[in-house]
Coordinates of C-alpha atoms in Angstrom, one line a residue:
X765 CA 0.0 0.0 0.0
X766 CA 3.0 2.2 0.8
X767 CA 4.0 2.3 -3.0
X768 CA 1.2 3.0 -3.9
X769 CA 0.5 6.5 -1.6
X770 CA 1.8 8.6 -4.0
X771 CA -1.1 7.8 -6.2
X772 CA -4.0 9.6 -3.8
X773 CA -2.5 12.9 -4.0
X774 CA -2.8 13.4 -7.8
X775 CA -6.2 11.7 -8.1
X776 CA -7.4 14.4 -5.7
X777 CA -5.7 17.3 -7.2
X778 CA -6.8 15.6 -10.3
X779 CA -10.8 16.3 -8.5
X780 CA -10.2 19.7 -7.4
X781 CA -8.9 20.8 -10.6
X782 CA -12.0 19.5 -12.5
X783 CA -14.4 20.9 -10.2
X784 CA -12.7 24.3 -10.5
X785 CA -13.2 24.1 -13.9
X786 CA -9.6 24.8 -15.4
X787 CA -10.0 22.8 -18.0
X788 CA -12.4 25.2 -20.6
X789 CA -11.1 24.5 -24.2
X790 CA -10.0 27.9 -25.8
X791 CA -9.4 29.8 -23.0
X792 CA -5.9 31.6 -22.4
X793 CA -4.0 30.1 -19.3
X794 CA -5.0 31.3 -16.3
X795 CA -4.8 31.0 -12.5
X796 CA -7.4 29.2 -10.1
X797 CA -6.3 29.4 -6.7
X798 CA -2.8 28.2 -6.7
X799 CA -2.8 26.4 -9.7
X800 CA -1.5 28.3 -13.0
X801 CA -3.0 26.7 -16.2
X802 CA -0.7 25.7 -19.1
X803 CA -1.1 26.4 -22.8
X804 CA -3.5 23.4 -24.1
X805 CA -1.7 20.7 -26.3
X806 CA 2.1 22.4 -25.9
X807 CA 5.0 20.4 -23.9
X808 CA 5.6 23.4 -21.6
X809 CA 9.4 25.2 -20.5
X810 CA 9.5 25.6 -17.3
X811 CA 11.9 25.3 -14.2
X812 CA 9.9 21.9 -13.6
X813 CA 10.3 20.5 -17.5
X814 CA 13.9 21.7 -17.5
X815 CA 16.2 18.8 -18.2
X816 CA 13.2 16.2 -18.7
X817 CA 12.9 14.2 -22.0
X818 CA 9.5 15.3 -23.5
X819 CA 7.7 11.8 -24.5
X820 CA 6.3 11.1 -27.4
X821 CA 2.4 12.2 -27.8
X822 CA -0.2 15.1 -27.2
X823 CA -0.2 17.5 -24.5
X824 CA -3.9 17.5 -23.4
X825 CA -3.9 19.7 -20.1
X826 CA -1.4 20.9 -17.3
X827 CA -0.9 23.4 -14.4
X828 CA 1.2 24.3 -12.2
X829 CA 0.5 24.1 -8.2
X830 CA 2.1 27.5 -7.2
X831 CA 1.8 26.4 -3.7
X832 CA 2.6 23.1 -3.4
X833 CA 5.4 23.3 -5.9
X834 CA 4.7 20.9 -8.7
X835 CA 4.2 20.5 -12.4
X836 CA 1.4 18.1 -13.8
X837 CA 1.3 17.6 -17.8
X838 CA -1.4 14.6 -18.9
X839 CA -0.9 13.6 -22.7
X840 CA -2.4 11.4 -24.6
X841 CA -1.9 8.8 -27.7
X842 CA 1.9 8.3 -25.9
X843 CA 2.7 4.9 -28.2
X844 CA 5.3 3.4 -25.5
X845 CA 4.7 4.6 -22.0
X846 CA 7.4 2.1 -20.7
X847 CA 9.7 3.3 -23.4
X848 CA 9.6 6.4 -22.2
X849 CA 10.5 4.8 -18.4
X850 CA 14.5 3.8 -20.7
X851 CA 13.9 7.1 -21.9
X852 CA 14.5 8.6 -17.8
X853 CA 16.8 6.2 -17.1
X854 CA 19.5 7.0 -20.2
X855 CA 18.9 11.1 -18.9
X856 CA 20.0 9.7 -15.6
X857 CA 16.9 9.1 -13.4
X858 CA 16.6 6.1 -11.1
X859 CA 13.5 4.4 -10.0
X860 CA 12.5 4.9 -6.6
X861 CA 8.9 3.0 -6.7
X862 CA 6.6 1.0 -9.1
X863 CA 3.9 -0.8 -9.6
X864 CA 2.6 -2.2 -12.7
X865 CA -0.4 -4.0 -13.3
X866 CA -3.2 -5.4 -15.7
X867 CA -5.1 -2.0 -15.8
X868 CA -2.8 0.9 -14.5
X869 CA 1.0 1.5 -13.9
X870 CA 2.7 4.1 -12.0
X871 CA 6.3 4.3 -11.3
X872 CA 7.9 7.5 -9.7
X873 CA 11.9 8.2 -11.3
X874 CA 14.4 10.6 -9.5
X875 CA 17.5 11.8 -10.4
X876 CA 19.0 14.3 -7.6
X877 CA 16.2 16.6 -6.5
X878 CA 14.1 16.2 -9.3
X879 CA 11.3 13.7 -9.1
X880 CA 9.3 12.1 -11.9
X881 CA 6.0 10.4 -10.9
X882 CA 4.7 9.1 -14.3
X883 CA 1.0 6.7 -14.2
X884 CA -0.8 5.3 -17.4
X885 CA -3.6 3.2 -17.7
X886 CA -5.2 0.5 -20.2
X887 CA -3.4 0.6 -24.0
X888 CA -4.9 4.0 -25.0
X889 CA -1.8 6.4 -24.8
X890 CA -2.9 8.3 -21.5
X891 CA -0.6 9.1 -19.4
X892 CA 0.0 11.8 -16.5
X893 CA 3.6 13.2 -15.3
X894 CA 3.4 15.1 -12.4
X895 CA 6.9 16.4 -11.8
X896 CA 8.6 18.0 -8.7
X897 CA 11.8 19.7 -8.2
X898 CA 12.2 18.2 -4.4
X899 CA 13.0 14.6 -4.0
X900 CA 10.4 12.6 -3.3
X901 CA 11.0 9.7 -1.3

């Protein structure tokens, strides 16, 4: 259950984001609360992005949590989640958890401060990054 902890964070910022509504096709970025929207179906450049290998596929949504000091970025139609997992480790990353199962997978990489938690589900392409500049342990 341990391993899996991480997961309950980002499926409830996940429900607060929807319920806040940031997620309004065609409008400009934007701040709810403490979470800045991204630009819609761009890889952003930010201090959280910096030095992470953009994977293959569509940006759908992201923001920033201003408070809490993260970077989420869910993408779509990513044709090897797993290859993007060698794709970490080559840049340098390690794997501090994972879990992998029929449905869902959800590993979490670090490489100094820098964590990765990446999660993708069923053989659609979805996949979530939710990335941190404090090592998470």
């Amino acid at each position: 259950m341990k391993k899996r902890a991480w997961i309950i964070p980002i499926i409830l910022v996940l429900t607060a984001a929807v319920a806040a509504g940031i997620w309004q096709s065609g409008q400009p970025p934007k701040a709810i609360g403490t979470l800045m929207q991204l630009k819609e179906g761009v890889w952003p450049d930010n201090d959280y992005t910096k030095g992470i290998p953009r994977p293959e596929g569509e940006v759908v949504r992201g923001w920033i949590d201003l408070e809490k000091g993260y970077c989420y970025i869910q993408m779509t139609s990513v044709p090897d989640p797993e290859g993007y997992l060698e794709l970490l480790t080559q840049e340098g990353f390690e794997q501090a958890e994972g879990a992998s199962e029929e449905v869902s997978s959800g590993y979490l990489m670090t490489k100094g401060e820098k964590s990765v938690s990446i999660s993708w589900s069923g053989d659609q392409g979805d996949m979530g990054l939710y990335i941190s500049n404090q090592a998470v342990r």
